[in-house]
PDB file of C-alpha atoms in Angstrom:
ATOM      1  CA  MET A   1     107.308 122.446  81.774  1.00  0.00           C
ATOM      2  CA  ALA A   2     107.937 124.950  84.582  1.00  0.00           C
ATOM      3  CA  VAL A   3     110.421 124.129  87.333  1.00  0.00           C
ATOM      4  CA  GLU A   4     107.549 124.312  89.808  1.00  0.00           C
ATOM      5  CA  SER A   5     106.221 120.988  88.495  1.00  0.00           C
ATOM      6  CA  ARG A   6     107.380 117.807  90.186  1.00  0.00           C
ATOM      7  CA  ILE A   7     108.151 114.636  88.230  1.00  0.00           C
ATOM      8  CA  ALA A   8     108.117 111.105  89.679  1.00  0.00           C
ATOM      9  CA  ALA A   9     108.818 107.675  88.190  1.00  0.00           C
ATOM     10  CA  VAL A  10     107.780 104.330  89.687  1.00  0.00           C
ATOM     11  CA  THR A  11     109.051 101.072  88.170  1.00  0.00           C
ATOM     12  CA  GLY A  12     107.064  97.829  88.142  1.00  0.00           C
ATOM     13  CA  ALA A  13     103.910  99.785  88.864  1.00  0.00           C
ATOM     14  CA  ASN A  14     101.079  98.051  86.987  1.00  0.00           C
ATOM     15  CA  LYS A  15      99.951  95.961  89.993  1.00  0.00           C
ATOM     16  CA  GLY A  16     100.553  95.087  93.626  1.00  0.00           C
ATOM     17  CA  ILE A  17     102.807  97.336  95.704  1.00  0.00           C
ATOM     18  CA  GLY A  18     103.933  99.354  92.649  1.00  0.00           C
ATOM     19  CA  LEU A  19     100.378 100.362  91.772  1.00  0.00           C
ATOM     20  CA  ALA A  20      99.669 101.168  95.434  1.00  0.00           C
ATOM     21  CA  ILE A  21     102.817 103.335  95.527  1.00  0.00           C
ATOM     22  CA  VAL A  22     101.518 105.395  92.575  1.00  0.00           C
ATOM     23  CA  ARG A  23      98.078 105.740  94.182  1.00  0.00           C
ATOM     24  CA  ASN A  24      99.569 106.799  97.525  1.00  0.00           C
ATOM     25  CA  LEU A  25     101.997 109.259  95.917  1.00  0.00           C
ATOM     26  CA  ALA A  26      98.924 110.913  94.373  1.00  0.00           C
ATOM     27  CA  LEU A  27      97.083 110.940  97.714  1.00  0.00           C
ATOM     28  CA  GLU A  28     100.030 112.132  99.822  1.00  0.00           C
ATOM     29  CA  TYR A  29     101.577 114.697  97.475  1.00  0.00           C
ATOM     30  CA  PRO A  30      99.136 117.554  98.284  1.00  0.00           C
ATOM     31  CA  LYS A  31     100.222 117.324 101.970  1.00  0.00           C
ATOM     32  CA  SER A  32     103.928 116.789 101.254  1.00  0.00           C
ATOM     33  CA  PRO A  33     106.501 119.363 102.425  1.00  0.00           C
ATOM     34  CA  LEU A  34     108.092 118.860  98.985  1.00  0.00           C
ATOM     35  CA  LYS A  35     104.925 119.913  97.141  1.00  0.00           C
ATOM     36  CA  SER A  36     105.635 122.533  94.522  1.00  0.00           C
ATOM     37  CA  GLY A  37     103.149 122.871  91.680  1.00  0.00           C
ATOM     38  CA  PRO A  38     101.579 119.906  89.923  1.00  0.00           C
ATOM     39  CA  LEU A  39     102.973 116.348  90.013  1.00  0.00           C
ATOM     40  CA  LEU A  40     103.355 114.083  86.988  1.00  0.00           C
ATOM     41  CA  ILE A  41     103.909 110.406  87.870  1.00  0.00           C
ATOM     42  CA  TYR A  42     105.274 107.980  85.282  1.00  0.00           C
ATOM     43  CA  LEU A  43     103.795 104.581  86.008  1.00  0.00           C
ATOM     44  CA  THR A  44     106.194 102.181  84.286  1.00  0.00           C
ATOM     45  CA  ALA A  45     105.712  98.496  83.495  1.00  0.00           C
ATOM     46  CA  ARG A  46     106.850  95.945  80.930  1.00  0.00           C
ATOM     47  CA  SER A  47     103.472  95.490  79.271  1.00  0.00           C
ATOM     48  CA  PRO A  48     101.794  98.471  77.542  1.00  0.00           C
ATOM     49  CA  GLU A  49      98.403  96.737  77.875  1.00  0.00           C
ATOM     50  CA  ARG A  50      98.737  96.145  81.625  1.00  0.00           C
ATOM     51  CA  GLY A  51     100.351  99.550  82.160  1.00  0.00           C
ATOM     52  CA  SER A  52      97.577 101.436  80.357  1.00  0.00           C
ATOM     53  CA  GLU A  53      94.982  99.353  82.199  1.00  0.00           C
ATOM     54  CA  ALA A  54      96.624 100.335  85.513  1.00  0.00           C
ATOM     55  CA  VAL A  55      96.397 104.052  84.631  1.00  0.00           C
ATOM     56  CA  LYS A  56      92.719 103.560  83.775  1.00  0.00           C
ATOM     57  CA  THR A  57      92.145 101.829  87.127  1.00  0.00           C
ATOM     58  CA  LEU A  58      93.709 104.781  88.966  1.00  0.00           C
ATOM     59  CA  ASN A  59      91.690 107.320  86.983  1.00  0.00           C
ATOM     60  CA  GLN A  60      88.548 105.555  88.195  1.00  0.00           C
ATOM     61  CA  ASP A  61      89.820 104.873  91.729  1.00  0.00           C
ATOM     62  CA  GLU A  62      87.171 105.839  94.316  1.00  0.00           C
ATOM     63  CA  GLN A  63      89.696 106.966  96.919  1.00  0.00           C
ATOM     64  CA  LEU A  64      91.433 109.256  94.419  1.00  0.00           C
ATOM     65  CA  LYS A  65      88.115 110.612  93.146  1.00  0.00           C
ATOM     66  CA  LYS A  66      86.936 111.339  96.669  1.00  0.00           C
ATOM     67  CA  ALA A  67      90.218 113.129  97.484  1.00  0.00           C
ATOM     68  CA  LYS A  68      90.001 115.081  94.172  1.00  0.00           C
ATOM     69  CA  VAL A  69      93.774 114.826  93.696  1.00  0.00           C
ATOM     70  CA  LEU A  70      93.880 113.893  90.008  1.00  0.00           C
ATOM     71  CA  LYS A  71      93.911 116.584  87.320  1.00  0.00           C
ATOM     72  CA  GLN A  72      90.662 115.326  85.778  1.00  0.00           C
ATOM     73  CA  ASP A  73      88.964 115.875  89.162  1.00  0.00           C
ATOM     74  CA  GLY A  74      90.412 119.353  89.642  1.00  0.00           C
ATOM     75  CA  GLY A  75      93.591 118.229  91.432  1.00  0.00           C
ATOM     76  CA  ASP A  76      97.313 118.597  90.797  1.00  0.00           C
ATOM     77  CA  VAL A  77      98.371 115.038  89.968  1.00  0.00           C
ATOM     78  CA  GLU A  78      98.570 113.308  86.609  1.00  0.00           C
ATOM     79  CA  VAL A  79      99.544 109.662  85.987  1.00  0.00           C
ATOM     80  CA  SER A  80     101.058 108.641  82.670  1.00  0.00           C
ATOM     81  CA  TYR A  81     102.191 105.175  81.491  1.00  0.00           C
ATOM     82  CA  HIS A  82     105.676 104.542  80.093  1.00  0.00           C
ATOM     83  CA  GLU A  83     107.073 101.197  78.964  1.00  0.00           C
ATOM     84  CA  LEU A  84     110.051  99.886  80.931  1.00  0.00           C
ATOM     85  CA  ASP A  85     111.481  96.418  81.514  1.00  0.00           C
ATOM     86  CA  ILE A  86     114.337  96.874  83.976  1.00  0.00           C
ATOM     87  CA  SER A  87     115.935  93.558  82.992  1.00  0.00           C
ATOM     88  CA  LYS A  88     116.818  95.163  79.627  1.00  0.00           C
ATOM     89  CA  LYS A  89     119.551  97.794  79.625  1.00  0.00           C
ATOM     90  CA  GLU A  90     118.386  99.368  76.371  1.00  0.00           C
ATOM     91  CA  GLU A  91     114.886  99.978  77.827  1.00  0.00           C
ATOM     92  CA  ILE A  92     116.366 101.723  80.875  1.00  0.00           C
ATOM     93  CA  HIS A  93     118.469 103.897  78.541  1.00  0.00           C
ATOM     94  CA  LYS A  94     115.430 104.684  76.391  1.00  0.00           C
ATOM     95  CA  PHE A  95     113.459 105.745  79.454  1.00  0.00           C
ATOM     96  CA  ARG A  96     116.384 107.855  80.684  1.00  0.00           C
ATOM     97  CA  ASP A  97     116.643 109.602  77.295  1.00  0.00           C
ATOM     98  CA  PHE A  98     112.886 110.185  77.214  1.00  0.00           C
ATOM     99  CA  LEU A  99     112.978 111.822  80.666  1.00  0.00           C
ATOM    100  CA  LYS A 100     115.971 113.973  79.680  1.00  0.00           C
ATOM    101  CA  LYS A 101     114.203 115.183  76.570  1.00  0.00           C
ATOM    102  CA  GLU A 102     110.791 115.778  78.191  1.00  0.00           C
ATOM    103  CA  HIS A 103     112.142 117.206  81.452  1.00  0.00           C
ATOM    104  CA  PRO A 104     115.488 118.897  80.753  1.00  0.00           C
ATOM    105  CA  GLN A 105     115.331 120.593  84.166  1.00  0.00           C
ATOM    106  CA  GLY A 106     115.312 117.215  85.884  1.00  0.00           C
ATOM    107  CA  ILE A 107     112.999 114.939  87.821  1.00  0.00           C
ATOM    108  CA  ASP A 108     112.320 114.684  91.564  1.00  0.00           C
ATOM    109  CA  PHE A 109     111.425 111.220  92.811  1.00  0.00           C
ATOM    110  CA  VAL A 110     112.295 107.724  91.592  1.00  0.00           C
ATOM    111  CA  ILE A 111     110.935 104.616  93.302  1.00  0.00           C
ATOM    112  CA  ASN A 112     112.544 101.445  91.961  1.00  0.00           C
ATOM    113  CA  ASN A 113     109.932  98.848  92.797  1.00  0.00           C
ATOM    114  CA  ALA A 114     110.240  96.412  89.848  1.00  0.00           C
ATOM    115  CA  GLY A 115     111.415  92.941  90.834  1.00  0.00           C
ATOM    116  CA  ILE A 116     110.745  89.236  90.376  1.00  0.00           C
ATOM    117  CA  ALA A 117     110.434  86.234  92.702  1.00  0.00           C
ATOM    118  CA  MET A 118     110.729  82.901  90.900  1.00  0.00           C
ATOM    119  CA  GLU A 119     109.791  79.401  92.012  1.00  0.00           C
ATOM    120  CA  GLY A 120     112.540  76.853  92.648  1.00  0.00           C
ATOM    121  CA  PHE A 121     116.299  77.196  92.865  1.00  0.00           C
ATOM    122  CA  ASP A 122     118.964  76.464  90.266  1.00  0.00           C
ATOM    123  CA  SER A 123     121.615  78.408  88.348  1.00  0.00           C
ATOM    124  CA  ASN A 124     119.047  79.602  85.777  1.00  0.00           C
ATOM    125  CA  VAL A 125     116.709  80.945  88.498  1.00  0.00           C
ATOM    126  CA  VAL A 126     119.687  82.700  90.106  1.00  0.00           C
ATOM    127  CA  LYS A 127     120.863  84.278  86.828  1.00  0.00           C
ATOM    128  CA  THR A 128     117.362  85.493  85.884  1.00  0.00           C
ATOM    129  CA  THR A 129     116.624  86.826  89.379  1.00  0.00           C
ATOM    130  CA  LEU A 130     119.934  88.685  89.658  1.00  0.00           C
ATOM    131  CA  GLN A 131     119.500  90.117  86.149  1.00  0.00           C
ATOM    132  CA  THR A 132     116.290  91.900  87.188  1.00  0.00           C
ATOM    133  CA  ASN A 133     116.518  92.465  90.936  1.00  0.00           C
ATOM    134  CA  TYR A 134     120.219  93.276  91.174  1.00  0.00           C
ATOM    135  CA  TYR A 135     121.665  94.327  87.810  1.00  0.00           C
ATOM    136  CA  GLY A 136     118.411  95.855  86.495  1.00  0.00           C
ATOM    137  CA  THR A 137     117.734  97.905  89.632  1.00  0.00           C
ATOM    138  CA  LEU A 138     121.398  98.944  89.755  1.00  0.00           C
ATOM    139  CA  GLU A 139     121.298 100.125  86.122  1.00  0.00           C
ATOM    140  CA  ALA A 140     118.048 102.049  86.721  1.00  0.00           C
ATOM    141  CA  THR A 141     119.570 103.650  89.847  1.00  0.00           C
ATOM    142  CA  ARG A 142     122.788 104.604  88.057  1.00  0.00           C
ATOM    143  CA  GLU A 143     121.032 106.028  84.977  1.00  0.00           C
ATOM    144  CA  LEU A 144     118.158 107.880  86.681  1.00  0.00           C
ATOM    145  CA  LEU A 145     119.967 109.266  89.734  1.00  0.00           C
ATOM    146  CA  PRO A 146     121.854 111.969  87.757  1.00  0.00           C
ATOM    147  CA  LEU A 147     118.486 113.226  86.436  1.00  0.00           C
ATOM    148  CA  ILE A 148     117.205 113.873  89.959  1.00  0.00           C
ATOM    149  CA  ARG A 149     117.243 117.537  90.921  1.00  0.00           C
ATOM    150  CA  ASN A 150     118.839 118.871  94.092  1.00  0.00           C
ATOM    151  CA  GLY A 151     116.786 117.856  97.117  1.00  0.00           C
ATOM    152  CA  GLY A 152     115.126 114.936  95.261  1.00  0.00           C
ATOM    153  CA  ARG A 153     114.756 111.318  96.365  1.00  0.00           C
ATOM    154  CA  MET A 154     115.699 107.844  95.134  1.00  0.00           C
ATOM    155  CA  VAL A 155     113.983 104.914  96.868  1.00  0.00           C
ATOM    156  CA  ASN A 156     114.859 101.275  96.170  1.00  0.00           C
ATOM    157  CA  VAL A 157     112.246  98.767  97.296  1.00  0.00           C
ATOM    158  CA  SER A 158     114.313  95.931  98.726  1.00  0.00           C
ATOM    159  CA  SER A 159     113.201  93.262 101.217  1.00  0.00           C
ATOM    160  CA  MET A 160     113.656  91.849 104.709  1.00  0.00           C
ATOM    161  CA  ALA A 161     114.494  88.656 102.814  1.00  0.00           C
ATOM    162  CA  GLY A 162     117.801  90.412 102.115  1.00  0.00           C
ATOM    163  CA  LYS A 163     118.736  90.748 105.800  1.00  0.00           C
ATOM    164  CA  LEU A 164     122.227  89.465 106.598  1.00  0.00           C
ATOM    165  CA  ASN A 165     121.296  86.890 109.240  1.00  0.00           C
ATOM    166  CA  LYS A 166     121.251  84.011 106.717  1.00  0.00           C
ATOM    167  CA  TYR A 167     124.953  84.117 105.793  1.00  0.00           C
ATOM    168  CA  SER A 168     128.250  82.878 107.144  1.00  0.00           C
ATOM    169  CA  ASP A 169     130.103  85.505 109.208  1.00  0.00           C
ATOM    170  CA  GLU A 170     132.577  85.885 106.374  1.00  0.00           C
ATOM    171  CA  ILE A 171     129.913  86.686 103.728  1.00  0.00           C
ATOM    172  CA  ARG A 172     128.066  88.923 106.171  1.00  0.00           C
ATOM    173  CA  GLN A 173     131.247  90.923 106.753  1.00  0.00           C
ATOM    174  CA  SER A 174     131.861  91.059 102.971  1.00  0.00           C
ATOM    175  CA  PHE A 175     128.407  92.597 102.484  1.00  0.00           C
ATOM    176  CA  LEU A 176     128.889  95.145 105.269  1.00  0.00           C
ATOM    177  CA  GLN A 177     132.335  96.178 104.001  1.00  0.00           C
ATOM    178  CA  ALA A 178     131.226  96.318 100.359  1.00  0.00           C
ATOM    179  CA  SER A 179     128.238  98.549 101.234  1.00  0.00           C
ATOM    180  CA  LYS A 180     130.697 101.022 102.802  1.00  0.00           C
ATOM    181  CA  LYS A 181     133.182 100.726  99.943  1.00  0.00           C
ATOM    182  CA  ASP A 182     131.668 100.825  96.439  1.00  0.00           C
ATOM    183  CA  VAL A 183     129.337  99.144  93.956  1.00  0.00           C
ATOM    184  CA  PRO A 184     131.970  96.911  92.283  1.00  0.00           C
ATOM    185  CA  ALA A 185     132.673  95.355  95.699  1.00  0.00           C
ATOM    186  CA  VAL A 186     128.953  94.487  96.032  1.00  0.00           C
ATOM    187  CA  THR A 187     128.775  93.166  92.462  1.00  0.00           C
ATOM    188  CA  ALA A 188     131.748  90.895  93.231  1.00  0.00           C
ATOM    189  CA  ILE A 189     129.653  89.216  95.969  1.00  0.00           C
ATOM    190  CA  MET A 190     126.806  88.654  93.492  1.00  0.00           C
ATOM    191  CA  GLU A 191     129.290  87.085  91.061  1.00  0.00           C
ATOM    192  CA  GLN A 192     130.664  84.896  93.847  1.00  0.00           C
ATOM    193  CA  PHE A 193     127.119  83.718  94.657  1.00  0.00           C
ATOM    194  CA  ASN A 194     126.395  83.028  90.996  1.00  0.00           C
ATOM    195  CA  SER A 195     129.537  80.950  90.461  1.00  0.00           C
ATOM    196  CA  SER A 196     129.124  79.039  93.739  1.00  0.00           C
ATOM    197  CA  VAL A 197     125.551  78.111  92.659  1.00  0.00           C
ATOM    198  CA  GLU A 198     126.853  76.915  89.292  1.00  0.00           C
ATOM    199  CA  ALA A 199     129.308  74.699  91.163  1.00  0.00           C
ATOM    200  CA  GLY A 200     126.506  73.495  93.501  1.00  0.00           C
ATOM    201  CA  LYS A 201     128.451  74.839  96.474  1.00  0.00           C
ATOM    202  CA  GLU A 202     126.614  77.990  97.571  1.00  0.00           C
ATOM    203  CA  ASN A 203     126.069  76.680 101.136  1.00  0.00           C
ATOM    204  CA  ASP A 204     129.759  75.786 101.513  1.00  0.00           C
ATOM    205  CA  ALA A 205     130.551  79.315 100.322  1.00  0.00           C
ATOM    206  CA  GLY A 206     128.335  80.761 103.089  1.00  0.00           C
ATOM    207  CA  PHE A 207     125.216  81.667 101.064  1.00  0.00           C
ATOM    208  CA  PRO A 208     121.613  80.465 101.485  1.00  0.00           C
ATOM    209  CA  SER A 209     120.035  78.594  98.541  1.00  0.00           C
ATOM    210  CA  ALA A 210     117.741  81.544  97.875  1.00  0.00           C
ATOM    211  CA  ALA A 211     118.011  83.648  94.709  1.00  0.00           C
ATOM    212  CA  TYR A 212     115.510  86.342  95.730  1.00  0.00           C
ATOM    213  CA  ALA A 213     117.021  86.833  99.209  1.00  0.00           C
ATOM    214  CA  VAL A 214     120.583  87.215  97.916  1.00  0.00           C
ATOM    215  CA  SER A 215     119.495  89.562  95.100  1.00  0.00           C
ATOM    216  CA  LYS A 216     117.790  91.785  97.688  1.00  0.00           C
ATOM    217  CA  ALA A 217     120.817  91.744 100.020  1.00  0.00           C
ATOM    218  CA  GLY A 218     122.782  92.967  96.993  1.00  0.00           C
ATOM    219  CA  GLU A 219     120.202  95.671  96.281  1.00  0.00           C
ATOM    220  CA  THR A 220     120.339  97.010  99.851  1.00  0.00           C
ATOM    221  CA  ALA A 221     124.166  96.926  99.786  1.00  0.00           C
ATOM    222  CA  PHE A 222     124.551  98.808  96.487  1.00  0.00           C
ATOM    223  CA  THR A 223     121.916 101.357  97.590  1.00  0.00           C
ATOM    224  CA  LYS A 224     124.061 102.137 100.643  1.00  0.00           C
ATOM    225  CA  ALA A 225     127.209 102.397  98.489  1.00  0.00           C
ATOM    226  CA  ILE A 226     125.511 104.719  95.976  1.00  0.00           C
ATOM    227  CA  ALA A 227     124.022 106.873  98.771  1.00  0.00           C
ATOM    228  CA  MET A 228     127.540 107.406 100.074  1.00  0.00           C
ATOM    229  CA  GLU A 229     128.818 108.411  96.602  1.00  0.00           C
ATOM    230  CA  GLU A 230     125.820 110.716  96.078  1.00  0.00           C
ATOM    231  CA  ALA A 231     126.270 112.424  99.472  1.00  0.00           C
ATOM    232  CA  LYS A 232     129.727 113.576  98.323  1.00  0.00           C
ATOM    233  CA  ARG A 233     128.078 115.492  95.467  1.00  0.00           C
ATOM    234  CA  ASP A 234     126.333 117.640  98.050  1.00  0.00           C
ATOM    235  CA  ARG A 235     123.055 117.931  96.094  1.00  0.00           C
ATOM    236  CA  GLY A 236     120.790 116.994  98.998  1.00  0.00           C
ATOM    237  CA  VAL A 237     119.507 113.946  97.089  1.00  0.00           C
ATOM    238  CA  LEU A 238     118.505 111.231  99.568  1.00  0.00           C
ATOM    239  CA  VAL A 239     118.977 107.589  98.524  1.00  0.00           C
ATOM    240  CA  ASN A 240     117.398 104.877 100.687  1.00  0.00           C
ATOM    241  CA  ALA A 241     116.358 101.219 100.566  1.00  0.00           C
ATOM    242  CA  CYS A 242     113.262  99.858 102.272  1.00  0.00           C
ATOM    243  CA  CYS A 243     111.189  96.759 102.848  1.00  0.00           C
ATOM    244  CA  PRO A 244     107.434  97.158 102.258  1.00  0.00           C
ATOM    245  CA  GLY A 245     106.753  94.221 104.607  1.00  0.00           C
ATOM    246  CA  TYR A 246     105.041  90.906 103.898  1.00  0.00           C
ATOM    247  CA  VAL A 247     102.357  92.199 101.568  1.00  0.00           C
ATOM    248  CA  ASN A 248      99.460  90.230 100.125  1.00  0.00           C
ATOM    249  CA  THR A 249     100.332  90.234  96.375  1.00  0.00           C
ATOM    250  CA  ASP A 250     100.975  87.816  93.503  1.00  0.00           C
ATOM    251  CA  MET A 251     104.611  87.764  94.592  1.00  0.00           C
ATOM    252  CA  THR A 252     103.761  86.313  98.021  1.00  0.00           C
ATOM    253  CA  LYS A 253     101.127  84.019  96.413  1.00  0.00           C
ATOM    254  CA  GLY A 254      98.478  85.886  98.415  1.00  0.00           C
ATOM    255  CA  ARG A 255     100.042  84.792 101.718  1.00  0.00           C
ATOM    256  CA  GLY A 256     101.119  88.265 102.860  1.00  0.00           C
ATOM    257  CA  SER A 257      99.634  89.791 105.995  1.00  0.00           C
ATOM    258  CA  LYS A 258      99.812  93.461 104.944  1.00  0.00           C
ATOM    259  CA  THR A 259      97.610  95.281 102.428  1.00  0.00           C
ATOM    260  CA  VAL A 260      99.271  96.829  99.374  1.00  0.00           C
ATOM    261  CA  ASP A 261      98.517 100.311 100.752  1.00  0.00           C
ATOM    262  CA  ALA A 262     100.267  99.441 104.028  1.00  0.00           C
ATOM    263  CA  GLY A 263     103.189  98.125 101.950  1.00  0.00           C
ATOM    264  CA  ALA A 264     103.351 101.390  99.994  1.00  0.00           C
ATOM    265  CA  ARG A 265     103.548 103.517 103.148  1.00  0.00           C
ATOM    266  CA  THR A 266     107.322 103.416 103.759  1.00  0.00           C
ATOM    267  CA  PRO A 267     108.457 103.906 100.112  1.00  0.00           C
ATOM    268  CA  VAL A 268     106.016 106.836  99.737  1.00  0.00           C
ATOM    269  CA  MET A 269     107.181 108.375 103.012  1.00  0.00           C
ATOM    270  CA  LEU A 270     110.812 108.134 101.854  1.00  0.00           C
ATOM    271  CA  ALA A 271     109.878 109.948  98.636  1.00  0.00           C
ATOM    272  CA  LEU A 272     107.610 112.683  99.961  1.00  0.00           C
ATOM    273  CA  GLN A 273     108.070 113.337 103.670  1.00  0.00           C
ATOM    274  CA  ASP A 274     110.667 115.041 105.833  1.00  0.00           C
ATOM    275  CA  ILE A 275     113.017 112.208 106.845  1.00  0.00           C
ATOM    276  CA  GLY A 276     115.565 114.425 108.536  1.00  0.00           C
ATOM    277  CA  GLY A 277     118.095 114.206 105.728  1.00  0.00           C
ATOM    278  CA  ARG A 278     118.671 110.472 106.334  1.00  0.00           C
ATOM    279  CA  THR A 279     120.307 108.701 103.411  1.00  0.00           C
ATOM    280  CA  GLY A 280     121.875 105.274 102.817  1.00  0.00           C
ATOM    281  CA  GLU A 281     119.576 103.608 105.336  1.00  0.00           C
ATOM    282  CA  PHE A 282     117.393 100.495 105.277  1.00  0.00           C
ATOM    283  CA  TRP A 283     113.815 101.176 106.422  1.00  0.00           C
ATOM    284  CA  GLN A 284     110.734  99.186 107.347  1.00  0.00           C
ATOM    285  CA  SER A 285     107.429 100.295 108.926  1.00  0.00           C
ATOM    286  CA  GLU A 286     108.556 103.948 108.544  1.00  0.00           C
ATOM    287  CA  GLN A 287     111.659 103.343 110.692  1.00  0.00           C
ATOM    288  CA  ILE A 288     115.344 102.691 110.104  1.00  0.00           C
ATOM    289  CA  ILE A 289     116.080  99.062 110.910  1.00  0.00           C
ATOM    290  CA  GLU A 290     119.221  96.996 111.169  1.00  0.00           C
ATOM    291  CA  TRP A 291     120.140  95.332 107.910  1.00  0.00           C
TER     292      TRP A 291
END
């Protein structure tokens, strides 16, 4: 495949915000300052059935047909399904190896959207949530970032739930310092949370009893740490975290106030638009916000 082609990957993309991100990448790419030749988007999801169904849905999407952006309608964009469960290291490595083999010249945009929000709170919920939202996203970031070509983008879809206003001053400071230091410092906070939950003492330790919120605080923190590391490589690769907002999806039990397309706006902007070289930031509603 010629260098002029662009390659994107979106994780957790068979429904909700992930699917809307793929659709909006297709719609926005023709107008993007980063447009260069055709765009191939890998829509990834755990289930081959649901993933293939999602591709079919997009191929028949009225908005995409009207805009004539897909290859089948004479456009430049193609969407292809690839299996990926980010809670499993070996699947991330398989996907990485596949991309390396298929696209030896590199890829351009990665949007890590996959994540889970479980009911209830106990040490099992915490372990499972951290395994996907923190460790899984971290592994995907670490393994896919080196494949991104100079000037490419890495976007991690985090959450306002991960803002630092729910913690003791001490934990808040730990997060802020760790995000400016390195990933192991952030992981140490996740381990501290995990062990304090096992002991039934997470509130005494300065954490909220909220697995999803803490996993997302960790995701924002490691994204900042990795952006700092990446900036030293001087490749012009921008690494940012963002919150899509309170979107009406399965994850919010249909209680969200934003549409999935509105939720996709910031992650898509961070992938495709001119953001003035900003990296290591936390964004919402197309703006940098305080974490």
